Amino acid sequence: MEFRKVITEAQLQSPLTGFEKEAQPLEYRFDPLTNMPCRINMRRAQRVRQAEVRGVDTGGFVTRTRRDCFFCPENIDRSTPLLPESIFGVGRITEGECVLFPNLFPFAEYHAVARITREHYLELDQYTEEMIGDNLKACQGWMLKAYEYDPEARYPMYNWNLMPPSAASIVHPHAQALLDKRPTPYLRLLLEKSRDYCTETGRNYWSELVSEERRLGERFIAENDSLSLIASFAPQGNREILIIFKGIASLSDLDEKGRMDFAAAILGILSAYKEMGVSSFNLSTFSGPIGEKLPYYSLNAKFISRPPVQPFYTSDSGFMERFQYESIIETIPERVAEMVRERF
Ligand SMILES: [Zn+2]
């Protein structure tokens, strides 16, 4: 296993230092499994962002969106869609504070939204293990019902987009569960590379990665009975945390203990993110298919932070674009051609 990086620098004469010669340190890093590159320049954190408004009142924004919120307790029954009872036996799945219903604007045949809490807004240190454990349980129950009905749909995914910079259109905290008939491009890459790694070495890449990171100690964070946490060597986003589960390849194989340990890991990350000043993030899982034992693969999940919350803007890049490398499009290309053609 190789943690490959190329350390170099970019030279310039900056107006910030009276046009003195300057060399900015630059790292190209390559993911040890996929070889996907990323570039790190820590100085970029200092750059001026012209579009950012200072001193924005997040409280006002939360209060404004609280009125008529679809997911708040007084509205949820009349504002959210129902599951087909023929498949799920119920219109909505409830588990503690979680209410699960179909996404009103789905991008998968099986695409559910699972409200996490009754509260319209929570600070990142106000979530509880019970809330998240219940949410995972409801999503898992939904996935298994959908799979039972349609066994070709066997790739489950559990996701959070939290707050508008992460592409959440609704402020009220909610998770999204998907069940697909084919893996997303990034998941396919992970599955193929993990299988190749095992063919070549006879070992599970993910267990090896955890042992190696634990030995090095530079990026290893913590572990519990069910999973380990590390900061990714070559991340897909800022403040990326990778969760690697022990002994299971699919979300469907998480048992009660596994769900609660996952919930505890999520809480720890949220609390650390709050400490770092993060208010928006994405979470996505990379799961093997339901019903298949894959000795070469381990269920894993990733968190990345997103820019600070700003009013009047919702990003169009969520977990699908940032993690799964599959774009969700809401404009028809043929109509785009029609409209641009008029100018030619
Ligand atoms: Zn709400």
mmCIF file of C-alpha atoms and ligand atoms in Angstrom:
data_model
loop_
_atom_site.group_PDB
_atom_site.id
_atom_site.type_symbol
_atom_site.label_atom_id
_atom_site.label_comp_id
_atom_site.label_asym_id
_atom_site.label_seq_id
_atom_site.Cartn_x
_atom_site.Cartn_y
_atom_site.Cartn_z
ATOM 1 C CA MET A 1 0.000 0.000 0.000
ATOM 2 C CA GLU A 2 1.437 3.326 -1.053
ATOM 3 C CA PHE A 3 0.545 6.792 0.243
ATOM 4 C CA ARG A 4 1.955 8.529 -2.799
ATOM 5 C CA LYS A 5 2.426 12.285 -2.832
ATOM 6 C CA VAL A 6 4.392 14.697 -4.950
ATOM 7 C CA ILE A 7 5.493 17.795 -3.075
ATOM 8 C CA THR A 8 6.257 20.802 -5.227
ATOM 9 C CA GLU A 9 5.683 24.546 -5.281
ATOM 10 C CA ALA A 10 4.203 27.256 -7.476
ATOM 11 C CA GLN A 11 6.207 30.462 -7.878
ATOM 12 C CA LEU A 12 4.711 33.919 -8.108
ATOM 13 C CA GLN A 13 5.255 37.527 -7.060
ATOM 14 C CA SER A 14 2.332 38.453 -4.864
ATOM 15 C CA PRO A 15 0.825 41.953 -4.530
ATOM 16 C CA LEU A 16 0.111 40.999 -0.890
ATOM 17 C CA THR A 17 3.849 41.106 -0.114
ATOM 18 C CA GLY A 18 4.917 44.035 -2.356
ATOM 19 C CA PHE A 19 5.551 41.695 -5.305
ATOM 20 C CA GLU A 20 8.259 39.797 -3.453
ATOM 21 C CA LYS A 21 9.109 36.399 -4.897
ATOM 22 C CA GLU A 22 7.031 33.722 -3.252
ATOM 23 C CA ALA A 23 6.792 29.942 -3.531
ATOM 24 C CA GLN A 24 3.523 28.383 -2.436
ATOM 25 C CA PRO A 25 3.795 24.751 -1.289
ATOM 26 C CA LEU A 26 1.673 22.380 -3.325
ATOM 27 C CA GLU A 27 0.992 18.671 -2.819
ATOM 28 C CA TYR A 28 -0.423 16.235 -5.332
ATOM 29 C CA ARG A 29 -1.712 13.188 -3.485
ATOM 30 C CA PHE A 30 -3.019 9.915 -4.889
ATOM 31 C CA ASP A 31 -5.547 7.654 -3.198
ATOM 32 C CA PRO A 32 -3.833 4.358 -2.278
ATOM 33 C CA LEU A 33 -6.700 2.264 -3.696
ATOM 34 C CA THR A 34 -8.100 4.181 -6.674
ATOM 35 C CA ASN A 35 -5.073 6.354 -7.534
ATOM 36 C CA MET A 36 -7.541 9.273 -7.843
ATOM 37 C CA PRO A 37 -5.538 12.468 -7.351
ATOM 38 C CA CYS A 38 -6.217 15.540 -5.244
ATOM 39 C CA ARG A 39 -4.252 18.781 -4.828
ATOM 40 C CA ILE A 40 -3.550 20.476 -1.516
ATOM 41 C CA ASN A 41 -2.505 24.082 -1.023
ATOM 42 C CA MET A 42 -3.192 25.098 2.578
ATOM 43 C CA ARG A 43 -2.677 28.790 1.750
ATOM 44 C CA ARG A 44 -5.899 28.777 -0.276
ATOM 45 C CA ALA A 45 -7.832 28.864 3.019
ATOM 46 C CA GLN A 46 -6.654 32.481 3.412
ATOM 47 C CA ARG A 47 -7.989 33.768 0.091
ATOM 48 C CA VAL A 48 -10.637 36.498 -0.087
ATOM 49 C CA ARG A 49 -14.074 35.196 -1.034
ATOM 50 C CA GLN A 50 -15.929 38.107 -2.607
ATOM 51 C CA ALA A 51 -19.336 36.445 -2.449
ATOM 52 C CA GLU A 52 -19.253 35.856 1.294
ATOM 53 C CA VAL A 53 -21.273 38.162 3.507
ATOM 54 C CA ARG A 54 -19.772 38.680 6.925
ATOM 55 C CA GLY A 55 -21.823 38.545 10.101
ATOM 56 C CA VAL A 56 -24.798 36.767 8.562
ATOM 57 C CA ASP A 57 -27.590 36.102 11.033
ATOM 58 C CA THR A 58 -28.104 32.334 10.760
ATOM 59 C CA GLY A 59 -30.750 32.554 13.507
ATOM 60 C CA GLY A 60 -32.990 34.764 11.329
ATOM 61 C CA PHE A 61 -32.582 32.401 8.412
ATOM 62 C CA VAL A 62 -33.521 29.411 10.569
ATOM 63 C CA THR A 63 -36.607 31.232 11.936
ATOM 64 C CA ARG A 64 -37.757 32.259 8.452
ATOM 65 C CA THR A 65 -37.514 28.715 7.113
ATOM 66 C CA ARG A 66 -39.248 27.336 10.231
ATOM 67 C CA ARG A 67 -42.561 28.874 9.063
ATOM 68 C CA ASP A 68 -44.377 26.425 6.805
ATOM 69 C CA CYS A 69 -41.542 23.870 6.953
ATOM 70 C CA PHE A 70 -42.719 20.630 5.289
ATOM 71 C CA PHE A 71 -40.875 18.435 7.788
ATOM 72 C CA CYS A 72 -41.926 20.138 11.042
ATOM 73 C CA PRO A 73 -44.389 18.099 13.166
ATOM 74 C CA GLU A 74 -47.480 20.220 12.404
ATOM 75 C CA ASN A 75 -47.046 19.894 8.620
ATOM 76 C CA ILE A 76 -45.339 16.600 7.932
ATOM 77 C CA ASP A 77 -48.535 14.530 7.566
ATOM 78 C CA ARG A 78 -50.106 16.750 4.941
ATOM 79 C CA SER A 79 -46.936 17.963 3.211
ATOM 80 C CA THR A 80 -44.975 14.800 2.541
ATOM 81 C CA PRO A 81 -45.802 11.978 0.097
ATOM 82 C CA LEU A 82 -46.756 8.427 0.983
ATOM 83 C CA LEU A 83 -44.932 5.187 0.201
ATOM 84 C CA PRO A 84 -46.852 2.698 -1.970
ATOM 85 C CA GLU A 85 -48.543 0.486 0.641
ATOM 86 C CA SER A 86 -48.456 -2.467 -1.753
ATOM 87 C CA ILE A 87 -44.658 -2.537 -1.361
ATOM 88 C CA PHE A 88 -44.015 -1.176 2.121
ATOM 89 C CA GLY A 89 -47.189 -2.079 4.004
ATOM 90 C CA VAL A 90 -47.379 1.482 5.397
ATOM 91 C CA GLY A 91 -47.442 4.983 3.922
ATOM 92 C CA ARG A 92 -44.644 6.280 6.153
ATOM 93 C CA ILE A 93 -42.120 4.441 8.308
ATOM 94 C CA THR A 94 -41.697 5.912 11.786
ATOM 95 C CA GLU A 95 -39.013 5.094 14.341
ATOM 96 C CA GLY A 96 -38.644 7.433 17.330
ATOM 97 C CA GLU A 97 -38.323 10.971 15.892
ATOM 98 C CA CYS A 98 -37.665 9.614 12.413
ATOM 99 C CA VAL A 99 -40.388 9.783 9.782
ATOM 100 C CA LEU A 100 -39.471 8.221 6.440
ATOM 101 C CA PHE A 101 -41.378 8.945 3.210
ATOM 102 C CA PRO A 102 -40.587 8.994 -0.528
ATOM 103 C CA ASN A 103 -38.615 11.907 -1.943
ATOM 104 C CA LEU A 104 -41.144 14.227 -3.631
ATOM 105 C CA PHE A 105 -38.612 14.778 -6.442
ATOM 106 C CA PRO A 106 -36.710 11.463 -6.645
ATOM 107 C CA PHE A 107 -33.568 10.721 -8.641
ATOM 108 C CA ALA A 108 -33.763 6.967 -8.117
ATOM 109 C CA GLU A 109 -36.620 4.470 -8.475
ATOM 110 C CA TYR A 110 -36.289 3.920 -4.727
ATOM 111 C CA HIS A 111 -35.454 7.225 -3.048
ATOM 112 C CA ALA A 112 -36.613 8.040 0.465
ATOM 113 C CA VAL A 113 -36.230 11.017 2.786
ATOM 114 C CA ALA A 114 -35.905 10.281 6.501
ATOM 115 C CA ARG A 115 -36.455 13.226 8.857
ATOM 116 C CA ILE A 116 -33.902 12.966 11.649
ATOM 117 C CA THR A 117 -35.466 15.054 14.418
ATOM 118 C CA ARG A 118 -38.714 16.832 15.322
ATOM 119 C CA GLU A 119 -36.683 20.030 15.769
ATOM 120 C CA HIS A 120 -36.470 22.311 12.742
ATOM 121 C CA TYR A 121 -32.827 23.051 13.446
ATOM 122 C CA LEU A 122 -30.170 21.587 15.702
ATOM 123 C CA GLU A 123 -26.663 22.749 16.450
ATOM 124 C CA LEU A 124 -24.187 20.039 15.484
ATOM 125 C CA ASP A 125 -23.721 19.084 19.144
ATOM 126 C CA GLN A 126 -27.469 18.722 19.782
ATOM 127 C CA TYR A 127 -28.047 15.476 17.875
ATOM 128 C CA THR A 128 -28.394 12.276 19.915
ATOM 129 C CA GLU A 129 -27.303 8.691 19.301
ATOM 130 C CA GLU A 130 -30.896 7.570 19.600
ATOM 131 C CA MET A 131 -32.052 9.966 16.849
ATOM 132 C CA ILE A 132 -29.389 8.765 14.448
ATOM 133 C CA GLY A 133 -29.735 5.100 15.408
ATOM 134 C CA ASP A 134 -33.515 5.304 14.807
ATOM 135 C CA ASN A 135 -32.922 7.038 11.485
ATOM 136 C CA LEU A 136 -30.535 4.320 10.343
ATOM 137 C CA LYS A 137 -32.981 1.631 11.447
ATOM 138 C CA ALA A 138 -35.889 3.196 9.526
ATOM 139 C CA CYS A 139 -33.747 3.575 6.374
ATOM 140 C CA GLN A 140 -32.476 0.021 6.626
ATOM 141 C CA GLY A 141 -36.028 -1.317 7.073
ATOM 142 C CA TRP A 142 -37.127 0.647 4.001
ATOM 143 C CA MET A 143 -34.200 -0.657 1.921
ATOM 144 C CA LEU A 144 -34.895 -4.261 2.834
ATOM 145 C CA LYS A 145 -38.607 -3.932 1.968
ATOM 146 C CA ALA A 146 -37.770 -2.389 -1.404
ATOM 147 C CA TYR A 147 -35.186 -5.106 -2.062
ATOM 148 C CA GLU A 148 -37.678 -7.824 -1.155
ATOM 149 C CA TYR A 149 -40.107 -6.337 -3.686
ATOM 150 C CA ASP A 150 -37.465 -5.764 -6.393
ATOM 151 C CA PRO A 151 -34.315 -7.900 -5.854
ATOM 152 C CA GLU A 152 -32.553 -6.253 -8.805
ATOM 153 C CA ALA A 153 -32.407 -3.078 -6.709
ATOM 154 C CA ARG A 154 -29.554 -4.112 -4.432
ATOM 155 C CA TYR A 155 -27.139 -1.192 -4.039
ATOM 156 C CA PRO A 156 -28.192 0.754 -0.915
ATOM 157 C CA MET A 157 -26.894 4.208 -0.058
ATOM 158 C CA TYR A 158 -27.395 6.304 3.116
ATOM 159 C CA ASN A 159 -26.719 10.039 2.852
ATOM 160 C CA TRP A 160 -26.973 13.417 4.519
ATOM 161 C CA ASN A 161 -26.825 16.809 2.841
ATOM 162 C CA LEU A 162 -26.955 19.196 5.803
ATOM 163 C CA MET A 163 -27.881 22.854 5.170
ATOM 164 C CA PRO A 164 -28.003 24.630 1.748
ATOM 165 C CA PRO A 165 -24.227 24.800 1.014
ATOM 166 C CA SER A 166 -24.295 20.971 0.866
ATOM 167 C CA ALA A 167 -27.237 21.073 -1.628
ATOM 168 C CA ALA A 168 -29.950 20.518 1.018
ATOM 169 C CA SER A 169 -33.087 22.270 -0.248
ATOM 170 C CA ILE A 170 -34.796 21.892 3.146
ATOM 171 C CA VAL A 171 -33.137 23.227 6.318
ATOM 172 C CA HIS A 172 -34.880 20.697 8.597
ATOM 173 C CA PRO A 173 -32.325 17.879 9.201
ATOM 174 C CA HIS A 174 -33.019 14.831 7.051
ATOM 175 C CA ALA A 175 -31.187 11.837 5.617
ATOM 176 C CA GLN A 176 -31.714 10.344 2.179
ATOM 177 C CA ALA A 177 -31.801 6.624 1.441
ATOM 178 C CA LEU A 178 -31.440 5.250 -2.083
ATOM 179 C CA LEU A 179 -31.597 1.783 -3.539
ATOM 180 C CA ASP A 180 -30.182 1.376 -7.047
ATOM 181 C CA LYS A 181 -29.900 -1.380 -9.629
ATOM 182 C CA ARG A 182 -26.330 -0.468 -10.516
ATOM 183 C CA PRO A 183 -23.489 1.013 -8.468
ATOM 184 C CA THR A 184 -22.598 4.693 -8.911
ATOM 185 C CA PRO A 185 -19.328 5.296 -10.828
ATOM 186 C CA TYR A 186 -17.317 5.880 -7.658
ATOM 187 C CA LEU A 187 -18.736 2.829 -5.898
ATOM 188 C CA ARG A 188 -18.039 0.714 -8.988
ATOM 189 C CA LEU A 189 -14.429 1.926 -8.909
ATOM 190 C CA LEU A 190 -14.098 1.079 -5.204
ATOM 191 C CA LEU A 191 -15.567 -2.408 -5.697
ATOM 192 C CA GLU A 192 -13.371 -3.178 -8.728
ATOM 193 C CA LYS A 193 -10.168 -1.863 -7.169
ATOM 194 C CA SER A 194 -10.870 -3.694 -3.890
ATOM 195 C CA ARG A 195 -11.392 -6.952 -5.793
ATOM 196 C CA ASP A 196 -8.151 -6.399 -7.769
ATOM 197 C CA TYR A 197 -6.254 -5.639 -4.545
ATOM 198 C CA CYS A 198 -7.489 -8.891 -3.020
ATOM 199 C CA THR A 199 -6.644 -10.882 -6.159
ATOM 200 C CA GLU A 200 -3.091 -9.510 -6.104
ATOM 201 C CA THR A 201 -2.371 -9.642 -2.374
ATOM 202 C CA GLY A 202 -4.941 -12.083 -0.979
ATOM 203 C CA ARG A 203 -6.001 -9.446 1.543
ATOM 204 C CA ASN A 204 -8.889 -7.051 2.187
ATOM 205 C CA TYR A 205 -7.698 -3.520 1.280
ATOM 206 C CA TRP A 206 -9.858 -1.852 3.920
ATOM 207 C CA SER A 207 -8.565 -3.897 6.850
ATOM 208 C CA GLU A 208 -5.050 -3.314 5.546
ATOM 209 C CA LEU A 209 -5.665 0.424 5.314
ATOM 210 C CA VAL A 210 -6.898 0.565 8.909
ATOM 211 C CA SER A 211 -3.865 -1.413 10.174
ATOM 212 C CA GLU A 212 -1.482 0.745 8.185
ATOM 213 C CA GLU A 213 -3.081 4.021 9.321
ATOM 214 C CA ARG A 214 -3.144 2.781 12.926
ATOM 215 C CA ARG A 215 0.561 1.928 12.679
ATOM 216 C CA LEU A 216 1.474 5.298 11.131
ATOM 217 C CA GLY A 217 -0.711 7.223 13.570
ATOM 218 C CA GLU A 218 -0.768 10.378 11.433
ATOM 219 C CA ARG A 219 -4.357 10.193 10.219
ATOM 220 C CA PHE A 220 -5.866 7.514 12.478
ATOM 221 C CA ILE A 221 -8.612 9.019 14.668
ATOM 222 C CA ALA A 222 -10.434 6.365 16.698
ATOM 223 C CA GLU A 223 -12.281 3.074 16.581
ATOM 224 C CA ASN A 224 -15.041 1.168 18.332
ATOM 225 C CA ASP A 225 -16.254 -2.445 18.101
ATOM 226 C CA SER A 226 -17.866 -1.908 14.696
ATOM 227 C CA LEU A 227 -15.753 0.630 12.822
ATOM 228 C CA SER A 228 -12.605 2.757 12.526
ATOM 229 C CA LEU A 229 -12.269 6.458 11.712
ATOM 230 C CA ILE A 230 -9.407 8.000 9.763
ATOM 231 C CA ALA A 231 -8.777 11.262 7.940
ATOM 232 C CA SER A 232 -8.462 10.285 4.251
ATOM 233 C CA PHE A 233 -4.957 10.574 2.800
ATOM 234 C CA ALA A 234 -6.165 11.955 -0.564
ATOM 235 C CA PRO A 235 -9.600 13.419 0.175
ATOM 236 C CA GLN A 236 -12.513 14.221 -2.144
ATOM 237 C CA GLY A 237 -13.331 17.259 -0.011
ATOM 238 C CA ASN A 238 -12.256 19.400 2.928
ATOM 239 C CA ARG A 239 -12.029 17.894 6.429
ATOM 240 C CA GLU A 240 -12.808 14.463 4.993
ATOM 241 C CA ILE A 241 -13.356 11.679 7.518
ATOM 242 C CA LEU A 242 -13.496 8.065 6.350
ATOM 243 C CA ILE A 243 -15.414 5.487 8.382
ATOM 244 C CA ILE A 244 -14.504 1.848 7.704
ATOM 245 C CA PHE A 245 -16.763 -0.879 9.087
ATOM 246 C CA LYS A 246 -15.365 -4.124 10.435
ATOM 247 C CA GLY A 247 -16.426 -7.449 8.958
ATOM 248 C CA ILE A 248 -19.379 -6.303 6.824
ATOM 249 C CA ALA A 249 -19.590 -5.204 3.183
ATOM 250 C CA SER A 250 -23.182 -3.964 2.949
ATOM 251 C CA LEU A 251 -25.416 -1.496 4.795
ATOM 252 C CA SER A 252 -27.980 -4.281 4.998
ATOM 253 C CA ASP A 253 -25.646 -6.227 7.324
ATOM 254 C CA LEU A 254 -25.509 -3.526 10.017
ATOM 255 C CA ASP A 255 -27.089 -4.936 13.166
ATOM 256 C CA GLU A 256 -28.411 -2.993 16.179
ATOM 257 C CA LYS A 257 -24.927 -2.723 17.710
ATOM 258 C CA GLY A 258 -23.442 -1.666 14.347
ATOM 259 C CA ARG A 259 -26.095 1.017 13.891
ATOM 260 C CA MET A 260 -25.502 2.443 17.375
ATOM 261 C CA ASP A 261 -21.718 2.417 16.880
ATOM 262 C CA PHE A 262 -22.210 4.208 13.530
ATOM 263 C CA ALA A 263 -24.475 6.723 15.312
ATOM 264 C CA ALA A 264 -21.796 7.283 17.976
ATOM 265 C CA ALA A 265 -19.172 7.876 15.268
ATOM 266 C CA ILE A 266 -21.459 10.362 13.487
ATOM 267 C CA LEU A 267 -22.029 12.248 16.774
ATOM 268 C CA GLY A 268 -18.288 12.469 17.400
ATOM 269 C CA ILE A 269 -17.651 13.857 13.921
ATOM 270 C CA LEU A 270 -20.503 16.390 14.238
ATOM 271 C CA SER A 271 -19.131 17.602 17.530
ATOM 272 C CA ALA A 272 -15.609 17.975 16.085
ATOM 273 C CA TYR A 273 -17.015 19.757 13.018
ATOM 274 C CA LYS A 274 -18.849 22.230 15.267
ATOM 275 C CA GLU A 275 -15.591 22.906 17.094
ATOM 276 C CA MET A 276 -13.948 23.601 13.704
ATOM 277 C CA GLY A 277 -16.695 26.093 12.785
ATOM 278 C CA VAL A 278 -18.367 23.810 10.218
ATOM 279 C CA SER A 279 -22.112 24.338 9.716
ATOM 280 C CA SER A 280 -22.758 22.316 6.553
ATOM 281 C CA PHE A 281 -21.528 18.910 5.380
ATOM 282 C CA ASN A 282 -22.201 15.871 3.212
ATOM 283 C CA LEU A 283 -22.203 12.242 4.306
ATOM 284 C CA SER A 284 -22.440 9.299 1.943
ATOM 285 C CA THR A 285 -21.949 5.547 2.222
ATOM 286 C CA PHE A 286 -20.272 3.148 -0.193
ATOM 287 C CA SER A 287 -21.997 -0.168 0.288
ATOM 288 C CA GLY A 288 -21.649 -3.561 -1.333
ATOM 289 C CA PRO A 289 -24.847 -5.064 -2.735
ATOM 290 C CA ILE A 290 -27.529 -6.522 -0.460
ATOM 291 C CA GLY A 291 -27.377 -10.276 -0.121
ATOM 292 C CA GLU A 292 -23.778 -10.777 -1.282
ATOM 293 C CA LYS A 293 -20.865 -11.601 0.954
ATOM 294 C CA LEU A 294 -17.825 -9.803 -0.449
ATOM 295 C CA PRO A 295 -14.711 -10.805 1.518
ATOM 296 C CA TYR A 296 -12.615 -8.265 -0.417
ATOM 297 C CA TYR A 297 -14.785 -5.261 0.469
ATOM 298 C CA SER A 298 -15.756 -3.390 3.650
ATOM 299 C CA LEU A 299 -18.708 -1.044 4.016
ATOM 300 C CA ASN A 300 -17.378 2.502 4.292
ATOM 301 C CA ALA A 301 -18.698 6.058 4.585
ATOM 302 C CA LYS A 302 -17.303 9.547 4.166
ATOM 303 C CA PHE A 303 -17.945 13.013 5.579
ATOM 304 C CA ILE A 304 -16.783 16.281 3.989
ATOM 305 C CA SER A 305 -17.372 19.816 5.217
ATOM 306 C CA ARG A 306 -18.975 22.432 2.966
ATOM 307 C CA PRO A 307 -18.727 26.264 3.031
ATOM 308 C CA PRO A 308 -20.398 28.286 5.798
ATOM 309 C CA VAL A 309 -24.172 28.724 5.684
ATOM 310 C CA GLN A 310 -25.220 31.832 3.734
ATOM 311 C CA PRO A 311 -28.790 32.919 3.042
ATOM 312 C CA PHE A 312 -30.249 33.005 -0.495
ATOM 313 C CA TYR A 313 -28.134 30.252 -1.972
ATOM 314 C CA THR A 314 -28.419 26.491 -2.364
ATOM 315 C CA SER A 315 -25.494 24.623 -3.879
ATOM 316 C CA ASP A 316 -26.235 22.274 -6.771
ATOM 317 C CA SER A 317 -23.515 19.807 -5.708
ATOM 318 C CA GLY A 318 -24.629 17.268 -3.134
ATOM 319 C CA PHE A 319 -23.531 13.790 -2.116
ATOM 320 C CA MET A 320 -24.054 12.422 -5.624
ATOM 321 C CA GLU A 321 -21.741 14.919 -7.302
ATOM 322 C CA ARG A 322 -19.134 15.266 -4.553
ATOM 323 C CA PHE A 323 -18.832 11.617 -3.556
ATOM 324 C CA GLN A 324 -20.460 9.321 -6.096
ATOM 325 C CA TYR A 325 -19.317 11.122 -9.278
ATOM 326 C CA GLU A 326 -22.778 11.021 -10.827
ATOM 327 C CA SER A 327 -24.527 14.276 -11.713
ATOM 328 C CA ILE A 328 -28.149 15.048 -10.877
ATOM 329 C CA ILE A 329 -29.536 17.220 -13.693
ATOM 330 C CA GLU A 330 -32.730 19.262 -13.693
ATOM 331 C CA THR A 331 -32.556 20.714 -17.213
ATOM 332 C CA ILE A 332 -33.221 18.750 -20.404
ATOM 333 C CA PRO A 333 -30.243 18.920 -22.830
ATOM 334 C CA GLU A 334 -32.554 18.979 -25.870
ATOM 335 C CA ARG A 335 -34.285 22.105 -24.481
ATOM 336 C CA VAL A 336 -30.888 23.691 -23.742
ATOM 337 C CA ALA A 337 -29.876 23.091 -27.387
ATOM 338 C CA GLU A 338 -33.151 24.645 -28.561
ATOM 339 C CA MET A 339 -32.630 27.795 -26.532
ATOM 340 C CA VAL A 340 -28.958 28.278 -27.383
ATOM 341 C CA ARG A 341 -29.581 27.430 -31.065
ATOM 342 C CA GLU A 342 -31.742 30.562 -31.324
ATOM 343 C CA ARG A 343 -28.573 32.666 -30.945
ATOM 344 C CA PHE A 344 -26.774 30.996 -33.841
HETATM 345 ZN ZN ZN B 1 -38.839 22.072 10.045
#
